[in-house]
Amino acid sequence: MSETVLSPSRRRPLTRFRRFGVLLACGLLGLTAPALAPVPAFAGQQDTDAVRITEFPLPTPPRSPVGITRGPDGNVWFTENGSNSIGRITPRGRITEFPLPTPDSFPDDITAGADGRLWFTEPFRNRIGRITTRGRVTEYSLPTPDAFPLGITRGPDGNVWFTENGSNSIGRITPRGRITEFPLPTPDSFPYRITAGPDGNLWFTLPFVNRIGRITPHGKVTEFPLPNPDGAPFNITAGPDGNLWFTDSGGLAHEIGRITPRGKVTRYPLPTPDSGPIGITAGPDGNLWFTESNVDRIGRITPHGRLTEFPLPTAPGESRTPFHIAAGPGGTLWFTELLGNRVGRVTVGGRHDIP
């Protein structure tokens, strides 16, 4: 475990070659990279706006953790894309891994369902998986071949909703495993991540056609084109302000976007060029927190658009690639490090009351 207390940083990072396309390939296609050696903690100057970042190495590299979510048991759960497992980490950093029964399924995203279980996608086996907090796994095959399920979220209707990247559809699965699929109106849109919105609908990203989609619990789809002509919206989350917030890693204008339930979009360019924002979630402090995968930083944006960046404790020449991020117990945030073979914890406001 390595830990650092950091002040906000706006310094220009080392040049990186990792770009959105590489990250997309790693996250979606299950590619892995060699394990990286642990690095010493980097300590900045602490102030009243400091956060504490702690990293927990996974037991055996390379694991390539991707999706992450808070579980119903007070722990944090994540997918191990490279080891075909589901991981669980306690608030203090104790890790347990549960191998999946089907080989080479490359689990991607994960969410807590209304039934008290964790649900996850298996894109290469064309299945939706379910795991109990004790580690018992059940898998459900999709009716459409090569649907390639990726993003997954708990819906407002008590079901679980997911994207079908290969079949250009949005899927719904009940707690008992009954699956319904809703085709999207735009061909080859390749839906990626999905979240429950504040309006009672599901919202999802369409990075290859530069749109944000909305689907009602009854299956009615609306799509909203983005104003950035080179945009590629990646992840999306419901914000504390009643809007949806998303990361955009397309073209040169890497940015955070906000879309209202009526479809009005506001853009916030990031201060660090080519930073590669990927994951995003609402934090315990009323702000949005996101990962900057190309520059090994965690970002924060207020509902009014004020941006701050926090560097990870990364040595020169090494990379962590922070990927997806989720709110955890005790006022914390947790994120996966795709190439760093770690799970990270962000403690906001210098809190030390980790349960």
PDB file of C-alpha atoms in Angstrom, residues 94-306:
ATOM      1  CA  ARG A  94      -8.120  -5.919   2.288  1.00  0.00           C
ATOM      2  CA  ILE A  95      -8.612  -7.583  -1.088  1.00  0.00           C
ATOM      3  CA  THR A  96     -10.438 -10.811  -1.949  1.00  0.00           C
ATOM      4  CA  GLU A  97     -10.734 -12.182  -5.492  1.00  0.00           C
ATOM      5  CA  PHE A  98     -13.427 -14.473  -6.908  1.00  0.00           C
ATOM      6  CA  PRO A  99     -12.541 -16.296 -10.160  1.00  0.00           C
ATOM      7  CA  LEU A 100     -15.349 -16.565 -12.703  1.00  0.00           C
ATOM      8  CA  PRO A 101     -16.534 -20.037 -13.768  1.00  0.00           C
ATOM      9  CA  THR A 102     -16.378 -19.208 -17.478  1.00  0.00           C
ATOM     10  CA  PRO A 103     -12.837 -18.676 -18.833  1.00  0.00           C
ATOM     11  CA  ASP A 104     -11.870 -15.669 -20.945  1.00  0.00           C
ATOM     12  CA  SER A 105     -14.995 -13.639 -20.213  1.00  0.00           C
ATOM     13  CA  PHE A 106     -13.029 -10.410 -19.551  1.00  0.00           C
ATOM     14  CA  PRO A 107     -15.467  -8.792 -17.067  1.00  0.00           C
ATOM     15  CA  ASP A 108     -15.811  -5.067 -17.740  1.00  0.00           C
ATOM     16  CA  ASP A 109     -18.333  -2.975 -15.783  1.00  0.00           C
ATOM     17  CA  ILE A 110     -20.047  -3.712 -12.463  1.00  0.00           C
ATOM     18  CA  THR A 111     -22.951  -2.295 -10.460  1.00  0.00           C
ATOM     19  CA  ALA A 112     -24.893  -3.012  -7.277  1.00  0.00           C
ATOM     20  CA  GLY A 113     -28.400  -4.269  -8.012  1.00  0.00           C
ATOM     21  CA  ALA A 114     -31.611  -3.718  -6.121  1.00  0.00           C
ATOM     22  CA  ASP A 115     -31.521  -7.391  -5.085  1.00  0.00           C
ATOM     23  CA  GLY A 116     -28.436  -7.013  -2.891  1.00  0.00           C
ATOM     24  CA  ARG A 117     -26.105  -8.627  -5.432  1.00  0.00           C
ATOM     25  CA  LEU A 118     -23.455  -7.280  -7.781  1.00  0.00           C
ATOM     26  CA  TRP A 119     -24.074  -7.435 -11.526  1.00  0.00           C
ATOM     27  CA  PHE A 120     -21.373  -7.264 -14.180  1.00  0.00           C
ATOM     28  CA  THR A 121     -20.820  -7.592 -17.909  1.00  0.00           C
ATOM     29  CA  GLU A 122     -18.880 -10.341 -19.691  1.00  0.00           C
ATOM     30  CA  PRO A 123     -18.377  -8.958 -23.206  1.00  0.00           C
ATOM     31  CA  PHE A 124     -16.362 -11.809 -24.694  1.00  0.00           C
ATOM     32  CA  ARG A 125     -18.754 -14.488 -23.435  1.00  0.00           C
ATOM     33  CA  ASN A 126     -21.846 -12.443 -24.307  1.00  0.00           C
ATOM     34  CA  ARG A 127     -23.229 -12.747 -20.803  1.00  0.00           C
ATOM     35  CA  ILE A 128     -24.409 -10.776 -17.809  1.00  0.00           C
ATOM     36  CA  GLY A 129     -23.002 -12.054 -14.533  1.00  0.00           C
ATOM     37  CA  ARG A 130     -24.289 -11.817 -10.988  1.00  0.00           C
ATOM     38  CA  ILE A 131     -22.288 -12.378  -7.824  1.00  0.00           C
ATOM     39  CA  THR A 132     -23.469 -12.510  -4.231  1.00  0.00           C
ATOM     40  CA  THR A 133     -21.505 -10.801  -1.469  1.00  0.00           C
ATOM     41  CA  ARG A 134     -20.289 -14.293  -0.497  1.00  0.00           C
ATOM     42  CA  GLY A 135     -18.878 -14.874  -3.960  1.00  0.00           C
ATOM     43  CA  ARG A 136     -21.455 -17.139  -5.624  1.00  0.00           C
ATOM     44  CA  VAL A 137     -21.648 -16.431  -9.358  1.00  0.00           C
ATOM     45  CA  THR A 138     -24.575 -16.864 -11.772  1.00  0.00           C
ATOM     46  CA  GLU A 139     -24.319 -16.069 -15.497  1.00  0.00           C
ATOM     47  CA  TYR A 140     -27.028 -15.221 -18.032  1.00  0.00           C
ATOM     48  CA  SER A 141     -26.438 -15.565 -21.778  1.00  0.00           C
ATOM     49  CA  LEU A 142     -27.808 -12.787 -23.993  1.00  0.00           C
ATOM     50  CA  PRO A 143     -30.360 -13.741 -26.668  1.00  0.00           C
ATOM     51  CA  THR A 144     -28.515 -11.803 -29.410  1.00  0.00           C
ATOM     52  CA  PRO A 145     -25.183 -13.316 -30.538  1.00  0.00           C
ATOM     53  CA  ASP A 146     -22.097 -11.102 -30.258  1.00  0.00           C
ATOM     54  CA  ALA A 147     -23.984  -8.394 -28.365  1.00  0.00           C
ATOM     55  CA  PHE A 148     -20.778  -7.535 -26.459  1.00  0.00           C
ATOM     56  CA  PRO A 149     -22.288  -6.102 -23.246  1.00  0.00           C
ATOM     57  CA  LEU A 150     -20.153  -3.374 -21.665  1.00  0.00           C
ATOM     58  CA  GLY A 151     -21.662  -0.717 -19.371  1.00  0.00           C
ATOM     59  CA  ILE A 152     -24.107  -1.692 -16.632  1.00  0.00           C
ATOM     60  CA  THR A 153     -26.132   0.155 -13.974  1.00  0.00           C
ATOM     61  CA  ARG A 154     -28.984  -0.258 -11.549  1.00  0.00           C
ATOM     62  CA  GLY A 155     -32.148   1.190 -13.025  1.00  0.00           C
ATOM     63  CA  PRO A 156     -34.905   3.213 -11.352  1.00  0.00           C
ATOM     64  CA  ASP A 157     -37.328   0.344 -11.988  1.00  0.00           C
ATOM     65  CA  GLY A 158     -35.495  -2.216  -9.834  1.00  0.00           C
ATOM     66  CA  ASN A 159     -33.919  -3.913 -12.849  1.00  0.00           C
ATOM     67  CA  VAL A 160     -30.378  -3.761 -14.169  1.00  0.00           C
ATOM     68  CA  TRP A 161     -29.667  -2.009 -17.473  1.00  0.00           C
ATOM     69  CA  PHE A 162     -26.671  -2.452 -19.754  1.00  0.00           C
ATOM     70  CA  THR A 163     -25.261  -1.448 -23.113  1.00  0.00           C
ATOM     71  CA  GLU A 164     -24.804  -3.867 -25.994  1.00  0.00           C
ATOM     72  CA  ASN A 165     -21.845  -2.512 -27.884  1.00  0.00           C
ATOM     73  CA  GLY A 166     -21.912  -5.175 -30.584  1.00  0.00           C
ATOM     74  CA  SER A 167     -25.650  -5.284 -31.298  1.00  0.00           C
ATOM     75  CA  ASN A 168     -26.301  -1.544 -31.040  1.00  0.00           C
ATOM     76  CA  SER A 169     -28.878  -1.972 -28.304  1.00  0.00           C
ATOM     77  CA  ILE A 170     -29.664  -1.244 -24.679  1.00  0.00           C
ATOM     78  CA  GLY A 171     -30.467  -4.271 -22.549  1.00  0.00           C
ATOM     79  CA  ARG A 172     -32.516  -4.797 -19.408  1.00  0.00           C
ATOM     80  CA  ILE A 173     -32.327  -7.774 -17.061  1.00  0.00           C
ATOM     81  CA  THR A 174     -34.655  -8.468 -14.154  1.00  0.00           C
ATOM     82  CA  PRO A 175     -33.394  -9.812 -10.808  1.00  0.00           C
ATOM     83  CA  ARG A 176     -34.569 -13.255 -11.970  1.00  0.00           C
ATOM     84  CA  GLY A 177     -32.594 -13.054 -15.205  1.00  0.00           C
ATOM     85  CA  ARG A 178     -35.226 -12.176 -17.798  1.00  0.00           C
ATOM     86  CA  ILE A 179     -33.632 -10.117 -20.575  1.00  0.00           C
ATOM     87  CA  THR A 180     -35.184  -7.526 -22.896  1.00  0.00           C
ATOM     88  CA  GLU A 181     -33.277  -5.667 -25.629  1.00  0.00           C
ATOM     89  CA  PHE A 182     -34.074  -2.261 -27.142  1.00  0.00           C
ATOM     90  CA  PRO A 183     -32.424  -1.439 -30.515  1.00  0.00           C
ATOM     91  CA  LEU A 184     -30.971   2.043 -30.958  1.00  0.00           C
ATOM     92  CA  PRO A 185     -32.118   4.258 -33.850  1.00  0.00           C
ATOM     93  CA  THR A 186     -28.619   5.246 -35.046  1.00  0.00           C
ATOM     94  CA  PRO A 187     -26.682   2.434 -36.776  1.00  0.00           C
ATOM     95  CA  ASP A 188     -23.188   1.546 -35.548  1.00  0.00           C
ATOM     96  CA  SER A 189     -23.374   3.831 -32.516  1.00  0.00           C
ATOM     97  CA  PHE A 190     -21.576   1.354 -30.209  1.00  0.00           C
ATOM     98  CA  PRO A 191     -23.077   2.334 -26.814  1.00  0.00           C
ATOM     99  CA  TYR A 192     -20.532   2.241 -24.015  1.00  0.00           C
ATOM    100  CA  ARG A 193     -21.408   3.366 -20.447  1.00  0.00           C
ATOM    101  CA  ILE A 194     -24.841   3.853 -18.859  1.00  0.00           C
ATOM    102  CA  THR A 195     -26.256   5.392 -15.674  1.00  0.00           C
ATOM    103  CA  ALA A 196     -29.579   6.077 -13.988  1.00  0.00           C
ATOM    104  CA  GLY A 197     -30.572   9.718 -14.398  1.00  0.00           C
ATOM    105  CA  PRO A 198     -32.292  12.083 -11.947  1.00  0.00           C
ATOM    106  CA  ASP A 199     -35.313  12.156 -14.257  1.00  0.00           C
ATOM    107  CA  GLY A 200     -36.198   8.471 -13.875  1.00  0.00           C
ATOM    108  CA  ASN A 201     -34.614   7.487 -17.202  1.00  0.00           C
ATOM    109  CA  LEU A 202     -31.369   5.789 -18.203  1.00  0.00           C
ATOM    110  CA  TRP A 203     -28.613   7.793 -19.885  1.00  0.00           C
ATOM    111  CA  PHE A 204     -25.774   6.365 -21.946  1.00  0.00           C
ATOM    112  CA  THR A 205     -22.795   7.383 -24.062  1.00  0.00           C
ATOM    113  CA  LEU A 206     -22.314   6.845 -27.796  1.00  0.00           C
ATOM    114  CA  PRO A 207     -18.612   7.680 -28.306  1.00  0.00           C
ATOM    115  CA  PHE A 208     -18.361   6.685 -31.956  1.00  0.00           C
ATOM    116  CA  VAL A 209     -21.236   8.905 -33.107  1.00  0.00           C
ATOM    117  CA  ASN A 210     -20.581  11.707 -30.602  1.00  0.00           C
ATOM    118  CA  ARG A 211     -23.948  11.589 -28.854  1.00  0.00           C
ATOM    119  CA  ILE A 212     -25.556  11.123 -25.457  1.00  0.00           C
ATOM    120  CA  GLY A 213     -28.555   8.806 -25.387  1.00  0.00           C
ATOM    121  CA  ARG A 214     -31.570   8.574 -23.105  1.00  0.00           C
ATOM    122  CA  ILE A 215     -33.926   5.630 -22.745  1.00  0.00           C
ATOM    123  CA  THR A 216     -37.081   5.474 -20.658  1.00  0.00           C
ATOM    124  CA  PRO A 217     -37.845   2.381 -18.531  1.00  0.00           C
ATOM    125  CA  HIS A 218     -40.357   1.499 -21.266  1.00  0.00           C
ATOM    126  CA  GLY A 219     -37.730   1.593 -24.004  1.00  0.00           C
ATOM    127  CA  LYS A 220     -38.259   4.936 -25.762  1.00  0.00           C
ATOM    128  CA  VAL A 221     -34.893   6.269 -26.989  1.00  0.00           C
ATOM    129  CA  THR A 222     -33.802   9.867 -27.583  1.00  0.00           C
ATOM    130  CA  GLU A 223     -30.328  10.897 -28.745  1.00  0.00           C
ATOM    131  CA  PHE A 224     -28.609  14.257 -28.270  1.00  0.00           C
ATOM    132  CA  PRO A 225     -25.726  15.249 -30.602  1.00  0.00           C
ATOM    133  CA  LEU A 226     -22.828  16.973 -28.847  1.00  0.00           C
ATOM    134  CA  PRO A 227     -21.524  20.413 -29.899  1.00  0.00           C
ATOM    135  CA  ASN A 228     -17.868  19.303 -29.942  1.00  0.00           C
ATOM    136  CA  PRO A 229     -17.440  18.048 -33.546  1.00  0.00           C
ATOM    137  CA  ASP A 230     -14.589  15.719 -32.513  1.00  0.00           C
ATOM    138  CA  GLY A 231     -16.201  14.536 -29.303  1.00  0.00           C
ATOM    139  CA  ALA A 232     -16.216  11.010 -27.922  1.00  0.00           C
ATOM    140  CA  PRO A 233     -18.271  10.830 -24.702  1.00  0.00           C
ATOM    141  CA  PHE A 234     -17.012   7.984 -22.582  1.00  0.00           C
ATOM    142  CA  ASN A 235     -18.526   7.680 -19.108  1.00  0.00           C
ATOM    143  CA  ILE A 236     -21.606   9.339 -17.608  1.00  0.00           C
ATOM    144  CA  THR A 237     -23.068   9.866 -14.142  1.00  0.00           C
ATOM    145  CA  ALA A 238     -25.923  11.665 -12.407  1.00  0.00           C
ATOM    146  CA  GLY A 239     -24.737  14.864 -10.734  1.00  0.00           C
ATOM    147  CA  PRO A 240     -25.832  16.478  -7.470  1.00  0.00           C
ATOM    148  CA  ASP A 241     -27.358  19.357  -9.442  1.00  0.00           C
ATOM    149  CA  GLY A 242     -30.032  17.317 -11.228  1.00  0.00           C
ATOM    150  CA  ASN A 243     -28.044  17.075 -14.482  1.00  0.00           C
ATOM    151  CA  LEU A 244     -25.917  14.402 -16.131  1.00  0.00           C
ATOM    152  CA  TRP A 245     -22.138  14.774 -16.316  1.00  0.00           C
ATOM    153  CA  PHE A 246     -19.846  12.964 -18.723  1.00  0.00           C
ATOM    154  CA  THR A 247     -16.221  12.672 -19.778  1.00  0.00           C
ATOM    155  CA  ASP A 248     -15.205  13.476 -23.357  1.00  0.00           C
ATOM    156  CA  SER A 249     -11.827  12.262 -24.641  1.00  0.00           C
ATOM    157  CA  GLY A 250     -12.385  12.932 -28.321  1.00  0.00           C
ATOM    158  CA  GLY A 251     -10.097  15.023 -30.525  1.00  0.00           C
ATOM    159  CA  LEU A 252      -7.938  17.666 -28.907  1.00  0.00           C
ATOM    160  CA  ALA A 253     -10.570  19.196 -26.630  1.00  0.00           C
ATOM    161  CA  HIS A 254     -10.509  16.766 -23.718  1.00  0.00           C
ATOM    162  CA  GLU A 255     -13.243  18.005 -21.431  1.00  0.00           C
ATOM    163  CA  ILE A 256     -16.018  17.382 -18.953  1.00  0.00           C
ATOM    164  CA  GLY A 257     -19.545  17.821 -20.252  1.00  0.00           C
ATOM    165  CA  ARG A 258     -22.853  18.518 -18.563  1.00  0.00           C
ATOM    166  CA  ILE A 259     -26.225  17.764 -20.121  1.00  0.00           C
ATOM    167  CA  THR A 260     -29.578  18.724 -18.638  1.00  0.00           C
ATOM    168  CA  PRO A 261     -32.532  16.303 -18.714  1.00  0.00           C
ATOM    169  CA  ARG A 262     -33.820  18.398 -21.630  1.00  0.00           C
ATOM    170  CA  GLY A 263     -30.616  17.968 -23.587  1.00  0.00           C
ATOM    171  CA  LYS A 264     -28.800  21.294 -23.157  1.00  0.00           C
ATOM    172  CA  VAL A 265     -25.029  20.731 -23.154  1.00  0.00           C
ATOM    173  CA  THR A 266     -22.297  22.757 -21.444  1.00  0.00           C
ATOM    174  CA  ARG A 267     -18.599  22.033 -22.014  1.00  0.00           C
ATOM    175  CA  TYR A 268     -15.680  22.464 -19.599  1.00  0.00           C
ATOM    176  CA  PRO A 269     -12.245  21.999 -21.235  1.00  0.00           C
ATOM    177  CA  LEU A 270      -9.616  20.527 -18.931  1.00  0.00           C
ATOM    178  CA  PRO A 271      -6.540  22.613 -18.075  1.00  0.00           C
ATOM    179  CA  THR A 272      -4.099  19.806 -18.920  1.00  0.00           C
ATOM    180  CA  PRO A 273      -3.886  19.000 -22.662  1.00  0.00           C
ATOM    181  CA  ASP A 274      -4.516  15.432 -23.846  1.00  0.00           C
ATOM    182  CA  SER A 275      -5.398  14.316 -20.313  1.00  0.00           C
ATOM    183  CA  GLY A 276      -7.753  11.509 -21.354  1.00  0.00           C
ATOM    184  CA  PRO A 277     -10.732  11.818 -18.972  1.00  0.00           C
ATOM    185  CA  ILE A 278     -12.479   8.461 -18.624  1.00  0.00           C
ATOM    186  CA  GLY A 279     -14.398   7.636 -15.427  1.00  0.00           C
ATOM    187  CA  ILE A 280     -16.665  10.066 -13.583  1.00  0.00           C
ATOM    188  CA  THR A 281     -18.862   9.918 -10.485  1.00  0.00           C
ATOM    189  CA  ALA A 282     -20.635  12.167  -8.008  1.00  0.00           C
ATOM    190  CA  GLY A 283     -18.554  12.631  -4.860  1.00  0.00           C
ATOM    191  CA  PRO A 284     -19.478  12.921  -1.179  1.00  0.00           C
ATOM    192  CA  ASP A 285     -18.589  16.626  -1.206  1.00  0.00           C
ATOM    193  CA  GLY A 286     -21.211  17.669  -3.754  1.00  0.00           C
ATOM    194  CA  ASN A 287     -18.739  17.775  -6.654  1.00  0.00           C
ATOM    195  CA  LEU A 288     -17.961  15.505  -9.584  1.00  0.00           C
ATOM    196  CA  TRP A 289     -14.755  13.448  -9.563  1.00  0.00           C
ATOM    197  CA  PHE A 290     -13.120  11.929 -12.620  1.00  0.00           C
ATOM    198  CA  THR A 291     -10.006  10.135 -13.827  1.00  0.00           C
ATOM    199  CA  GLU A 292      -7.448  11.562 -16.241  1.00  0.00           C
ATOM    200  CA  SER A 293      -5.983   8.401 -17.670  1.00  0.00           C
ATOM    201  CA  ASN A 294      -3.300   9.860 -19.923  1.00  0.00           C
ATOM    202  CA  VAL A 295      -1.656  11.948 -17.195  1.00  0.00           C
ATOM    203  CA  ASP A 296      -2.225   9.844 -14.051  1.00  0.00           C
ATOM    204  CA  ARG A 297      -4.436  12.340 -12.227  1.00  0.00           C
ATOM    205  CA  ILE A 298      -7.738  12.484 -10.436  1.00  0.00           C
ATOM    206  CA  GLY A 299      -9.837  15.518 -11.333  1.00  0.00           C
ATOM    207  CA  ARG A 300     -12.608  17.351  -9.536  1.00  0.00           C
ATOM    208  CA  ILE A 301     -15.185  19.727 -10.979  1.00  0.00           C
ATOM    209  CA  THR A 302     -17.775  21.687  -9.034  1.00  0.00           C
ATOM    210  CA  PRO A 303     -21.362  21.963 -10.342  1.00  0.00           C
ATOM    211  CA  HIS A 304     -20.380  25.497 -11.433  1.00  0.00           C
ATOM    212  CA  GLY A 305     -17.456  24.244 -13.497  1.00  0.00           C
ATOM    213  CA  ARG A 306     -14.411  24.980 -11.347  1.00  0.00           C
TER     214      ARG A 306
END
